[in-house]
PDB file of C-alpha atoms and ligand atoms in Angstrom:
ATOM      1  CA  UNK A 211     -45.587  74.671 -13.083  1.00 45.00           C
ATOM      2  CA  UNK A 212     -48.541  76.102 -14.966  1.00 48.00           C
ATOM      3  CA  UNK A 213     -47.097  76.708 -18.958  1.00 48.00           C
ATOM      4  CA  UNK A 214     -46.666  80.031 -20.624  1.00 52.00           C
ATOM      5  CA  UNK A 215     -49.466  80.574 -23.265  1.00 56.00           C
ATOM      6  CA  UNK A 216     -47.774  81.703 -26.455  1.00 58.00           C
ATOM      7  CA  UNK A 217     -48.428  86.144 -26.356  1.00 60.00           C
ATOM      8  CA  UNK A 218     -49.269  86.588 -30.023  1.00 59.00           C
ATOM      9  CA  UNK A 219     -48.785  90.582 -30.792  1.00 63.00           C
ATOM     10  CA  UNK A 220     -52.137  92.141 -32.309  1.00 63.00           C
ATOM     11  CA  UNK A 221     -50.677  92.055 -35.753  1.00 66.00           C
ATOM     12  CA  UNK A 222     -51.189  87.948 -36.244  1.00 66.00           C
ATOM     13  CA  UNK A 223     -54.391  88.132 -34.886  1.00 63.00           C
ATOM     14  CA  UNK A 224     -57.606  86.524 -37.012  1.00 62.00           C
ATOM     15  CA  UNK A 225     -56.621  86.697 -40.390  1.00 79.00           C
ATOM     16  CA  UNK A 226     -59.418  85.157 -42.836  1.00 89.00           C
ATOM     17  CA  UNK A 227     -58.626  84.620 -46.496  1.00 94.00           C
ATOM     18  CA  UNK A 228     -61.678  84.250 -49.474  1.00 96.00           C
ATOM     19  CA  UNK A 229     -60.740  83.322 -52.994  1.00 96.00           C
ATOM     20  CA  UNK A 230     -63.156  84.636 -56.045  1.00 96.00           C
ATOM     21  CA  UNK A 231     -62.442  84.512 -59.162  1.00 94.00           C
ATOM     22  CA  UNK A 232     -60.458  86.895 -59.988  1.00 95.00           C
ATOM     23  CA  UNK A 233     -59.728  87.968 -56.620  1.00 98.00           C
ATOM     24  CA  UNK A 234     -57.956  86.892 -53.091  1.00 97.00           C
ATOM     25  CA  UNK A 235     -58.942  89.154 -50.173  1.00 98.00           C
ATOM     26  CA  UNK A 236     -57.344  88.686 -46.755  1.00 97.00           C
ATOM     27  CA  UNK A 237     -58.395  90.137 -43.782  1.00 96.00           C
ATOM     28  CA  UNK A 238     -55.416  90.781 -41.110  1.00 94.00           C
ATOM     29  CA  UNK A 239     -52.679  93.529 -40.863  1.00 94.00           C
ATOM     30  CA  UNK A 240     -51.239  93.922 -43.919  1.00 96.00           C
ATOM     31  CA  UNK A 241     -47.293  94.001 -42.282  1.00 95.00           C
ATOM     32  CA  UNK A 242     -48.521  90.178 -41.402  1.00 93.00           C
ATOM     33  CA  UNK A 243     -50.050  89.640 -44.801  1.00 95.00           C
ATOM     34  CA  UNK A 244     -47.932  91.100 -47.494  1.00 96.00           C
ATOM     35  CA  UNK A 245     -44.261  88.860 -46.815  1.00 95.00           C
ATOM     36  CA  UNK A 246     -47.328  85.948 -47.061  1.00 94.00           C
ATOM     37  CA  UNK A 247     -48.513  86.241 -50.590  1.00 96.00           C
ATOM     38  CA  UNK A 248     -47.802  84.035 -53.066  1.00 96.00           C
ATOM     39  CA  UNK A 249     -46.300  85.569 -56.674  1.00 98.00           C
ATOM     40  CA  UNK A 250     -45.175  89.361 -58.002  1.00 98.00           C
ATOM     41  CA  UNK A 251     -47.359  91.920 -58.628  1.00 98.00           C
ATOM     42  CA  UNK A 252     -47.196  94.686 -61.398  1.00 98.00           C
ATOM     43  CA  UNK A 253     -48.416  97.808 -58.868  1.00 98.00           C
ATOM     44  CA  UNK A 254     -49.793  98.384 -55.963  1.00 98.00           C
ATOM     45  CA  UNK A 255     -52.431 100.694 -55.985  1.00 98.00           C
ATOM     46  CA  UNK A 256     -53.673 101.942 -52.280  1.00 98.00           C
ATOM     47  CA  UNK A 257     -55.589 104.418 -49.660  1.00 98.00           C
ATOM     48  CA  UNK A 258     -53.707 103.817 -46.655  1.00 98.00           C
ATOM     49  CA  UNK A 259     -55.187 105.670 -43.656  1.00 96.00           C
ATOM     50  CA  UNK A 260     -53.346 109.316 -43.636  1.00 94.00           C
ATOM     51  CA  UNK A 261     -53.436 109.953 -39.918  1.00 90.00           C
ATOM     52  CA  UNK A 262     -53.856 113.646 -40.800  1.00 84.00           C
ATOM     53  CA  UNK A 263     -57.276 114.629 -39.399  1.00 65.00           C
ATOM     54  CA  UNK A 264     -56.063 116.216 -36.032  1.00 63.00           C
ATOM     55  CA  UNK A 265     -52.933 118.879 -35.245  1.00 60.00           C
ATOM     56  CA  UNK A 266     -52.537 117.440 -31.776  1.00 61.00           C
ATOM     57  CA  UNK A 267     -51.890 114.224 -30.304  1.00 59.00           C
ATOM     58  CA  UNK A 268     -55.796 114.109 -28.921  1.00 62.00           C
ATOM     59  CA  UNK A 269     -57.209 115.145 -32.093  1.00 65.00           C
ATOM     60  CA  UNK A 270     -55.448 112.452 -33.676  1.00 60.00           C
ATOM     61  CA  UNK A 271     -56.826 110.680 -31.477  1.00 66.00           C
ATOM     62  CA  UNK A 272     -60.372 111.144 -32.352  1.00 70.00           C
ATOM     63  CA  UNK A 273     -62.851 108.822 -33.832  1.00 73.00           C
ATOM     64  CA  UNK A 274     -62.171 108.862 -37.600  1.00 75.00           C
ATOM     65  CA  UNK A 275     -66.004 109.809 -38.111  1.00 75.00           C
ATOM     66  CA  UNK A 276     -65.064 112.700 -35.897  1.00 69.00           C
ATOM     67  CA  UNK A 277     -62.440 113.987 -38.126  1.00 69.00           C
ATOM     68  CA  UNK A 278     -63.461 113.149 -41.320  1.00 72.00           C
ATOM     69  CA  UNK A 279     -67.194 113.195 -41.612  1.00 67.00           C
ATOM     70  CA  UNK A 280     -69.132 116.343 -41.261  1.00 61.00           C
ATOM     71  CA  UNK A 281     -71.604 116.549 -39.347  1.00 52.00           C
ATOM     72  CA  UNK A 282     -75.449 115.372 -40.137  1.00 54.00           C
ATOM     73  CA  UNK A 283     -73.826 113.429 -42.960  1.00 56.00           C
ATOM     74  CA  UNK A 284     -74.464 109.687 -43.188  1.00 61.00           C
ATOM     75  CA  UNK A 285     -72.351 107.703 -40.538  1.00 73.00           C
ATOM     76  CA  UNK A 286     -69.811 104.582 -41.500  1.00 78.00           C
ATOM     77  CA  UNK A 287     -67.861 102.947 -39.305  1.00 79.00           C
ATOM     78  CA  UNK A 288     -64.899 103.905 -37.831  1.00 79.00           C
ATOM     79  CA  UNK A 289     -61.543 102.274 -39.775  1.00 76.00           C
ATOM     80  CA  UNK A 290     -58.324 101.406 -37.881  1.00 72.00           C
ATOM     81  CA  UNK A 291     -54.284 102.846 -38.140  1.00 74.00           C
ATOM     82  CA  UNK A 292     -55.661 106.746 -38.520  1.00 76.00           C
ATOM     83  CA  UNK A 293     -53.802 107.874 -34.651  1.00 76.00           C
ATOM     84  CA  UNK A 294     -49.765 108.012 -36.137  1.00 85.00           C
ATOM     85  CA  UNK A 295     -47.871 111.258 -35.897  1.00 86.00           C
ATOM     86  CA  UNK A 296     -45.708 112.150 -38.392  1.00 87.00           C
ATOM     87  CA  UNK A 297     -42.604 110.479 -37.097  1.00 91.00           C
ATOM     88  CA  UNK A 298     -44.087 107.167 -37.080  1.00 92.00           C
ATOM     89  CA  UNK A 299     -46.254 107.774 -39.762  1.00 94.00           C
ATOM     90  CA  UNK A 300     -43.283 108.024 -41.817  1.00 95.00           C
ATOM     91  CA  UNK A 301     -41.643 104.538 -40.343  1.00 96.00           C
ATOM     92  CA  UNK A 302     -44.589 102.762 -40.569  1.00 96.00           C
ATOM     93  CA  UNK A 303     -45.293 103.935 -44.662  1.00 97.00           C
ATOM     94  CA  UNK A 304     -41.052 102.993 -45.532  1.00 98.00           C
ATOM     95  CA  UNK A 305     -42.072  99.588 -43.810  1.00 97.00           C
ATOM     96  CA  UNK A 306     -45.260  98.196 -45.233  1.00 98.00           C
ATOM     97  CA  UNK A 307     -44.034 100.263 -48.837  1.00 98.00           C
ATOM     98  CA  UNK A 308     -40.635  97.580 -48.356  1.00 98.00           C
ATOM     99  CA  UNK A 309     -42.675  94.919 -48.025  1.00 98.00           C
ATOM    100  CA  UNK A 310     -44.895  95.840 -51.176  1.00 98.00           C
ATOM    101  CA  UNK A 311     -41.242  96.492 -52.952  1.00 98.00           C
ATOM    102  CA  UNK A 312     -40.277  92.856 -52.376  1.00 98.00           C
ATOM    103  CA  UNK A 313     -43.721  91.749 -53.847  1.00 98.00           C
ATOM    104  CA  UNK A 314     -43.513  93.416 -57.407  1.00 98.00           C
ATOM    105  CA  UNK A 315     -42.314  92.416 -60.874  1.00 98.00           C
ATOM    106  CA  UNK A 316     -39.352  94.808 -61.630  1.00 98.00           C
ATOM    107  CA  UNK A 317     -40.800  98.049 -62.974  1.00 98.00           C
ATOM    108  CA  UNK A 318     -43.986  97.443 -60.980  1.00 98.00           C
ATOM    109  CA  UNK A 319     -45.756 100.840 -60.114  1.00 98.00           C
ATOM    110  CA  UNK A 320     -46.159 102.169 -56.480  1.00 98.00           C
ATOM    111  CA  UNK A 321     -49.469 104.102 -56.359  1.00 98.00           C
ATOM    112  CA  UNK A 322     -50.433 105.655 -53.000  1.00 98.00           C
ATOM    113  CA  UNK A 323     -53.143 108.229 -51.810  1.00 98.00           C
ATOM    114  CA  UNK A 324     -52.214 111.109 -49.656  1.00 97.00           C
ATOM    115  CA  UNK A 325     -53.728 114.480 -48.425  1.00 95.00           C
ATOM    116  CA  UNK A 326     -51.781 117.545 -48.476  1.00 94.00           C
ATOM    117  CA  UNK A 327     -50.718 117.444 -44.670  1.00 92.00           C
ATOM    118  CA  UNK A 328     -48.979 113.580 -45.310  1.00 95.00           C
ATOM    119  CA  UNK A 329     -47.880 114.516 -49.346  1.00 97.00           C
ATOM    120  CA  UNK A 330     -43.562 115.251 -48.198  1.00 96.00           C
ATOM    121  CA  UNK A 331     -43.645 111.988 -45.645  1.00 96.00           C
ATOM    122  CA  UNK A 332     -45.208 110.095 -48.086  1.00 98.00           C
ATOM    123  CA  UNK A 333     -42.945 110.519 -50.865  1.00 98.00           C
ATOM    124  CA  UNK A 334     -40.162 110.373 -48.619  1.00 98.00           C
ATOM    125  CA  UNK A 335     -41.363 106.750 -47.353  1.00 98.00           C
ATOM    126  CA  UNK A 336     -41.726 105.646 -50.903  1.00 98.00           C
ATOM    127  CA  UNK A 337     -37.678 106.558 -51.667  1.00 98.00           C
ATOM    128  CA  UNK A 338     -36.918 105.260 -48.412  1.00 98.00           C
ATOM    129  CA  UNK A 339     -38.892 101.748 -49.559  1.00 98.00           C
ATOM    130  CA  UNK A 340     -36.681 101.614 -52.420  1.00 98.00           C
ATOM    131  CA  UNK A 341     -38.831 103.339 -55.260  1.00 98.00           C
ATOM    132  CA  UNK A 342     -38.003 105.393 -57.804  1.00 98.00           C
ATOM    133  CA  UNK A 343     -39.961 108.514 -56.775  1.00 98.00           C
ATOM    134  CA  UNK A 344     -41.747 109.771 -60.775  1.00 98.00           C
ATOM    135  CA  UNK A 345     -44.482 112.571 -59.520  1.00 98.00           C
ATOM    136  CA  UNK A 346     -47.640 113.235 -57.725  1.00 98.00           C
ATOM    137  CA  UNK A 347     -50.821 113.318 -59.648  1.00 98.00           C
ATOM    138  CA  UNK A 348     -54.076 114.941 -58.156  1.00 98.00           C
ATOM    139  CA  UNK A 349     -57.601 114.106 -57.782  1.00 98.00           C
ATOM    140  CA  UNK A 350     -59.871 117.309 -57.782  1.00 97.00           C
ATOM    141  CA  UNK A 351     -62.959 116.437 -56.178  1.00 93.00           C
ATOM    142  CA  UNK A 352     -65.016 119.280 -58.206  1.00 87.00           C
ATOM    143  CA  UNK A 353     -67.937 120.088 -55.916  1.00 77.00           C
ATOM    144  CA  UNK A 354     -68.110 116.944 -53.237  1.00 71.00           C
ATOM    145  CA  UNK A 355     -65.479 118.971 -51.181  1.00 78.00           C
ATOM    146  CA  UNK A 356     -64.959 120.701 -48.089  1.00 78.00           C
ATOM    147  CA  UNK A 357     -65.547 124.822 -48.084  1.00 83.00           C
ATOM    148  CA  UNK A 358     -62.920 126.437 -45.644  1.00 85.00           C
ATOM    149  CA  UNK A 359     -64.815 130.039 -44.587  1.00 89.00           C
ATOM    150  CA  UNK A 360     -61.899 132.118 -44.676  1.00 94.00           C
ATOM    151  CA  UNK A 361     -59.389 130.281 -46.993  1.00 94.00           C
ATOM    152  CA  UNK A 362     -59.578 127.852 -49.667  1.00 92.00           C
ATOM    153  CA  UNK A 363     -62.054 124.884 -50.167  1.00 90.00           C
ATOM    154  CA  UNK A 364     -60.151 121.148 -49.652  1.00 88.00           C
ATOM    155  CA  UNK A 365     -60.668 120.316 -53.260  1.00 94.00           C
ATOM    156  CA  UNK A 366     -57.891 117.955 -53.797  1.00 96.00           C
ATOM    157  CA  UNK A 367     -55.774 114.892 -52.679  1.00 97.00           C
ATOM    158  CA  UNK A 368     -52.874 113.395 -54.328  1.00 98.00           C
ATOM    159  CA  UNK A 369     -51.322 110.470 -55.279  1.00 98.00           C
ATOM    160  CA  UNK A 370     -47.949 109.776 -54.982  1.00 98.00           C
ATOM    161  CA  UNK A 371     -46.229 107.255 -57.372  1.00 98.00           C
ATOM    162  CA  UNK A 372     -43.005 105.602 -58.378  1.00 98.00           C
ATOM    163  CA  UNK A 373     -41.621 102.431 -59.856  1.00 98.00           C
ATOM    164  CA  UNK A 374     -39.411  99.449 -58.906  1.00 98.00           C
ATOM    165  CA  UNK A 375     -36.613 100.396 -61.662  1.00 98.00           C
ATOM    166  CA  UNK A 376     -36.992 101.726 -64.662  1.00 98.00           C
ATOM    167  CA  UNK A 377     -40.514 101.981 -66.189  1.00 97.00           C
ATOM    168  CA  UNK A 378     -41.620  99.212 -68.403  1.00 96.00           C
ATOM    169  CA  UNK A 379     -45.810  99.819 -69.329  1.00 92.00           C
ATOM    170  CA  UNK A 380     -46.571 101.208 -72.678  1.00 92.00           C
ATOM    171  CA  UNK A 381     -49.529 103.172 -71.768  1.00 92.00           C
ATOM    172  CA  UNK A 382     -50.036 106.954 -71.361  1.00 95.00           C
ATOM    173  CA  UNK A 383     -52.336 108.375 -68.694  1.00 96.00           C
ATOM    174  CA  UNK A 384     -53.476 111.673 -67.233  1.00 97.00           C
ATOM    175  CA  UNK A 385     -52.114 112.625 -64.344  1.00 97.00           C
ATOM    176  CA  UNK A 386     -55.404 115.074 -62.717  1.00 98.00           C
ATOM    177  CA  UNK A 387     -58.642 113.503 -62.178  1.00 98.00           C
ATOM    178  CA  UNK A 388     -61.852 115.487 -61.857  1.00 97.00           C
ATOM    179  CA  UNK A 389     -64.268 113.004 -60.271  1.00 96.00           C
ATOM    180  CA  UNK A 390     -67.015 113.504 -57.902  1.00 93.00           C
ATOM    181  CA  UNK A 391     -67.802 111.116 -55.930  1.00 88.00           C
ATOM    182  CA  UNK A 392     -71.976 109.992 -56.653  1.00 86.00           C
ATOM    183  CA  UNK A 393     -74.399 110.242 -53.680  1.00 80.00           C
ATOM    184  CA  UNK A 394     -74.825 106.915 -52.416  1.00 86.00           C
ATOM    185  CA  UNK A 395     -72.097 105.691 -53.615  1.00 89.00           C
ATOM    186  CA  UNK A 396     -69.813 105.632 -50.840  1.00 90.00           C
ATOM    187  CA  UNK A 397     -69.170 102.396 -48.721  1.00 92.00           C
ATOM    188  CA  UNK A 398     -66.776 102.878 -46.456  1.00 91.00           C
ATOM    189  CA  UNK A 399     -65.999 106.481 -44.413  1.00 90.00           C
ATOM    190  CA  UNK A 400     -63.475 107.630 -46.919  1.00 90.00           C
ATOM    191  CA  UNK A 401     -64.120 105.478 -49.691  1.00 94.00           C
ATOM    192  CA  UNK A 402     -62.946 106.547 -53.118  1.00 97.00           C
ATOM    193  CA  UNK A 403     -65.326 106.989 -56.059  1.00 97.00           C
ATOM    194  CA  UNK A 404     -64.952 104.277 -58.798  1.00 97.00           C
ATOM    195  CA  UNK A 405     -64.644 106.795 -61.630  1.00 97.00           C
ATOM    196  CA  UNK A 406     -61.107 107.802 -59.749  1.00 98.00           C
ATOM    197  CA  UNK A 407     -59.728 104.123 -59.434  1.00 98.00           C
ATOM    198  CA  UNK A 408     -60.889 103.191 -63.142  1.00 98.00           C
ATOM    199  CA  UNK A 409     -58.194 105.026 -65.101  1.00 98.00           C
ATOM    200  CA  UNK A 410     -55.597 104.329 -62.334  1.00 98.00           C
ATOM    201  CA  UNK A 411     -55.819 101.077 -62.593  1.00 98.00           C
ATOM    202  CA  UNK A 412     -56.313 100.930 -66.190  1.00 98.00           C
ATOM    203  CA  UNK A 413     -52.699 102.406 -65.872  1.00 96.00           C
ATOM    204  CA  UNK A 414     -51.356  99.408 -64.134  1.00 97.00           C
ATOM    205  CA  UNK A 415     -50.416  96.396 -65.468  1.00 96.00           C
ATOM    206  CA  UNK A 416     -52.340  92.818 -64.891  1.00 98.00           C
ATOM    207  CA  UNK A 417     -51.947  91.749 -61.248  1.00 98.00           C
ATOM    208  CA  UNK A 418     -52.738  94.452 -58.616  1.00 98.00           C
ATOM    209  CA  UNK A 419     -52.533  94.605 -54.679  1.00 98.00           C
ATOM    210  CA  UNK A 420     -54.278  96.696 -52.525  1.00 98.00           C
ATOM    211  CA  UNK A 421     -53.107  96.351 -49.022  1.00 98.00           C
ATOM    212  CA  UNK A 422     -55.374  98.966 -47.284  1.00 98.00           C
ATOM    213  CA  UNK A 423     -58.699  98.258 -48.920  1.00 98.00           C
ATOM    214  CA  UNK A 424     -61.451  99.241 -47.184  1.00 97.00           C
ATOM    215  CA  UNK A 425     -64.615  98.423 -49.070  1.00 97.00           C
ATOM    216  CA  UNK A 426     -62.959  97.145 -52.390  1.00 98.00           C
ATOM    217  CA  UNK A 427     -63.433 100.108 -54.863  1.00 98.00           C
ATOM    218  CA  UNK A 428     -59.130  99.374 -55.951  1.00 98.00           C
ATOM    219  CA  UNK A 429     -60.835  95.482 -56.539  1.00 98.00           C
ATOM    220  CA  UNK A 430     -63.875  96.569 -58.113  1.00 98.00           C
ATOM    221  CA  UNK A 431     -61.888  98.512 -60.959  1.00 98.00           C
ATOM    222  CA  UNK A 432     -59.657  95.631 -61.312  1.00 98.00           C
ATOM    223  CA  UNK A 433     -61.876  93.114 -61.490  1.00 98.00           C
ATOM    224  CA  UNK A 434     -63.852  95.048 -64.166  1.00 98.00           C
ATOM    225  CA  UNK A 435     -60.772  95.535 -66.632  1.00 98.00           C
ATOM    226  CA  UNK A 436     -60.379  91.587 -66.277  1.00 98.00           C
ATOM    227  CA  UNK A 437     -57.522  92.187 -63.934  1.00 98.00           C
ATOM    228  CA  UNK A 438     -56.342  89.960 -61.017  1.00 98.00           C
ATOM    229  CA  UNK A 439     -56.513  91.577 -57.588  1.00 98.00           C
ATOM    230  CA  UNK A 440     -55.603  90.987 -54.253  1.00 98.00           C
ATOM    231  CA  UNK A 441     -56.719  92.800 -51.290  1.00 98.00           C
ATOM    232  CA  UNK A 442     -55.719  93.083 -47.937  1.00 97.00           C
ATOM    233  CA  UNK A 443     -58.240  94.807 -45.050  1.00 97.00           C
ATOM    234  CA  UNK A 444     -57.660  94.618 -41.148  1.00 95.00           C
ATOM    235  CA  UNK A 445     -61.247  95.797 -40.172  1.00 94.00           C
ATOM    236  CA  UNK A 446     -63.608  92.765 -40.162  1.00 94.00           C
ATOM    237  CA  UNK A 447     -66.297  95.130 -41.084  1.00 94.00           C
ATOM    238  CA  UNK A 448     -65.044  96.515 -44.166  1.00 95.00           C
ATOM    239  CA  UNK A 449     -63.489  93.240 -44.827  1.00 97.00           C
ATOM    240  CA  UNK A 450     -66.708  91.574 -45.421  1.00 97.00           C
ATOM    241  CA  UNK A 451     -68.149  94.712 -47.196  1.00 96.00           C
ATOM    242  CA  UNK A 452     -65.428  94.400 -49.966  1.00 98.00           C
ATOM    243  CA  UNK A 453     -65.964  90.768 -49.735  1.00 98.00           C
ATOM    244  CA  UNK A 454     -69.783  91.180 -50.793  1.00 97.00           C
ATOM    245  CA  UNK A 455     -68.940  93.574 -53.021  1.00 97.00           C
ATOM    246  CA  UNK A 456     -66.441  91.808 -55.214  1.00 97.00           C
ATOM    247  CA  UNK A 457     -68.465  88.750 -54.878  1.00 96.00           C
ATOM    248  CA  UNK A 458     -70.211  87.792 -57.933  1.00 78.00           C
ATOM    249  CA  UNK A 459     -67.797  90.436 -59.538  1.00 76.00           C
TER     250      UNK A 459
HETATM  251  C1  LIG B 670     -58.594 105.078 -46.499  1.00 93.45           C
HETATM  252  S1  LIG B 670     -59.264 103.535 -46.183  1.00 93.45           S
HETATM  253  C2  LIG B 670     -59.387 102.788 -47.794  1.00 93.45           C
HETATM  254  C3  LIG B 670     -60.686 103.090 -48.468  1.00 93.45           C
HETATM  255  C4  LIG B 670     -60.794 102.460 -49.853  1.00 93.45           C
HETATM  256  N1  LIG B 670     -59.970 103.142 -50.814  1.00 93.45           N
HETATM  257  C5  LIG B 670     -62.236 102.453 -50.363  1.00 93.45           C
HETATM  258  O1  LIG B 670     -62.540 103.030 -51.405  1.00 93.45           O
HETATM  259  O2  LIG B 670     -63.093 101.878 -49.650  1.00 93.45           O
HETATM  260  C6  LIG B 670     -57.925 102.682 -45.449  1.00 93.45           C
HETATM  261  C7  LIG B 670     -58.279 101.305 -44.894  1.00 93.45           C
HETATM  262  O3  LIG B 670     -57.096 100.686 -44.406  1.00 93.45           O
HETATM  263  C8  LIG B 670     -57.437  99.896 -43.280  1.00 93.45           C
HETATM  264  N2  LIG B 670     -56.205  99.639 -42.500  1.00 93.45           N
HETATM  265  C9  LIG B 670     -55.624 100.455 -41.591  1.00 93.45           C
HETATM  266  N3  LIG B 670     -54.485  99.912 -41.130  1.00 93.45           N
HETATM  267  C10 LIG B 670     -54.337  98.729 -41.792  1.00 93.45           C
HETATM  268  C11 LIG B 670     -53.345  97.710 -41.777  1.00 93.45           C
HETATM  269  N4  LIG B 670     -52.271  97.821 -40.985  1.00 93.45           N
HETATM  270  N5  LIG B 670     -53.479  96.632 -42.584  1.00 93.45           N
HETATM  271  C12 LIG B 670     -54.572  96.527 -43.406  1.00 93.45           C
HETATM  272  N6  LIG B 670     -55.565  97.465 -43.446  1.00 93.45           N
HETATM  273  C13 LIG B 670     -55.438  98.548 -42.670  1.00 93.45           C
HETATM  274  C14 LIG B 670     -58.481 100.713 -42.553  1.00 93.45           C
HETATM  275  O4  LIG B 670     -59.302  99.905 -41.691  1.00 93.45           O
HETATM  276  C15 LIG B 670     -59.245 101.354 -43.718  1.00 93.45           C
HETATM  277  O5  LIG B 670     -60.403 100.599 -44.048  1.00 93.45           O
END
């Protein structure tokens, strides 16, 4: 009788791991990676996918270029986890947001992107996770934004953030960020300019994870306040684009 091959689901699939200096990046899902790393953390500081570009089940659907990019704009490859509804949206944040949880120092900070569609599931997830929900801040991206003929121009996103227990940094930061992102600049679809992550980070504590990476820009602000990062990405393409980016770094 022939043997049954082992059925590995898609999330243990072909994770690679490189070690820089100040950095370890893994490429894999991060609800594999995360219960793998080795040590605490003192925040996590992430862009997950929002899987908010579409009202309907086939627009969610879409290519991410499709929903995100405008048209005649410069083309990026498409990035993965972007086709959740709500519901599951909301399951899947409490789950890989527990898994961060058991990963930082007590008082660590939760940092995590959201557009306005995902803001209430977002926060929800993080109090579900265990967090101790402390605000939403705001990035106002100035003039790089999208005009809305009829209503009002897509000027902002947010982040939402919270802490494992009671505070414990000693630094004070803003809480609105007016930052334009630079032409050329961009490395990924929906990459975030490096002027946002600076401060954010600089808010942060030593040893930072990023579990939803994309092309590095969370690393690349770490790495430049002589911070420790760790990075997880499940695309191989943007995993090796943060990986030559923070090389050398
Ligand atoms: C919004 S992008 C992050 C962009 C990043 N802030 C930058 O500046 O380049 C989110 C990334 O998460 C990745 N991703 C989606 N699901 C993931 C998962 N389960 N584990 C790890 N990465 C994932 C996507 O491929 C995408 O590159």
């Amino acid at each position: 009788m022939e043997a049954t091959k082992q059925q590995h689901h898609p999330l243990f699939n072909n994770q690679k791991h490189v070690r820089l200096a100040r950095a370890d990046l893994h490429q894999g899902d991060c609800l594999a990676v995360i219960p793998s790393l080795d040590g605490f953390f003192d925040a996590v500081v992430t862009d997950p996918p929002y899987s908010s570009g579409g009202q309907s089940k086939g627009n969610r659907a879409a290519s991410t270029g499709a929903k995100y990019l405008n048209t005649g704009s410069i083309q990026w490859p498409d990035f993965a986890g972007d086709s959740k509804d709500q519901r599951s949206y909301l399951h899947w944040s409490a789950l890989w947001m527990a898994l961060c949880y058991e990963k930082l120092n007590p008082g660590g900070l939760m940092v995590v992107f959201s557009d306005w569609r995902q803001l209430p599931v977002t926060s929800d997830a993080l109090q579900a996770a265990g967090f101790t929900w402390r605000g939403v801040g705001v990035w106002d991206k100035a003039g790089s934004a999208r005009p809305y003929k009829g209503g009002f121009k897509a000027q902002t996103e947010f982040f939402v953030w919270g802490s494992k227990g009671p505070l414990v940094g000693d630094t004070y930061s803003a809480g609105l960020f007016r930052v334009q992102q630079k032409p050329g600049e961009k490395l990924h679809q929906v990459g975030k300019p490096l002027d946002l992550m600076e401060p954010l980070v600089a808010a942060c504590g030593q040893r930072i994870l990023d579990p939803f990476m994309g092309s590095g820009t969370t690393g690349l602000a770490a790495i430049g306040q002589g911070k420790e990062f760790v990075g997880i990405e499940v695309s191989e393409h943007y995993y090796q684009v943060a990986v030559d980016r923070l090389r050398g770094n």
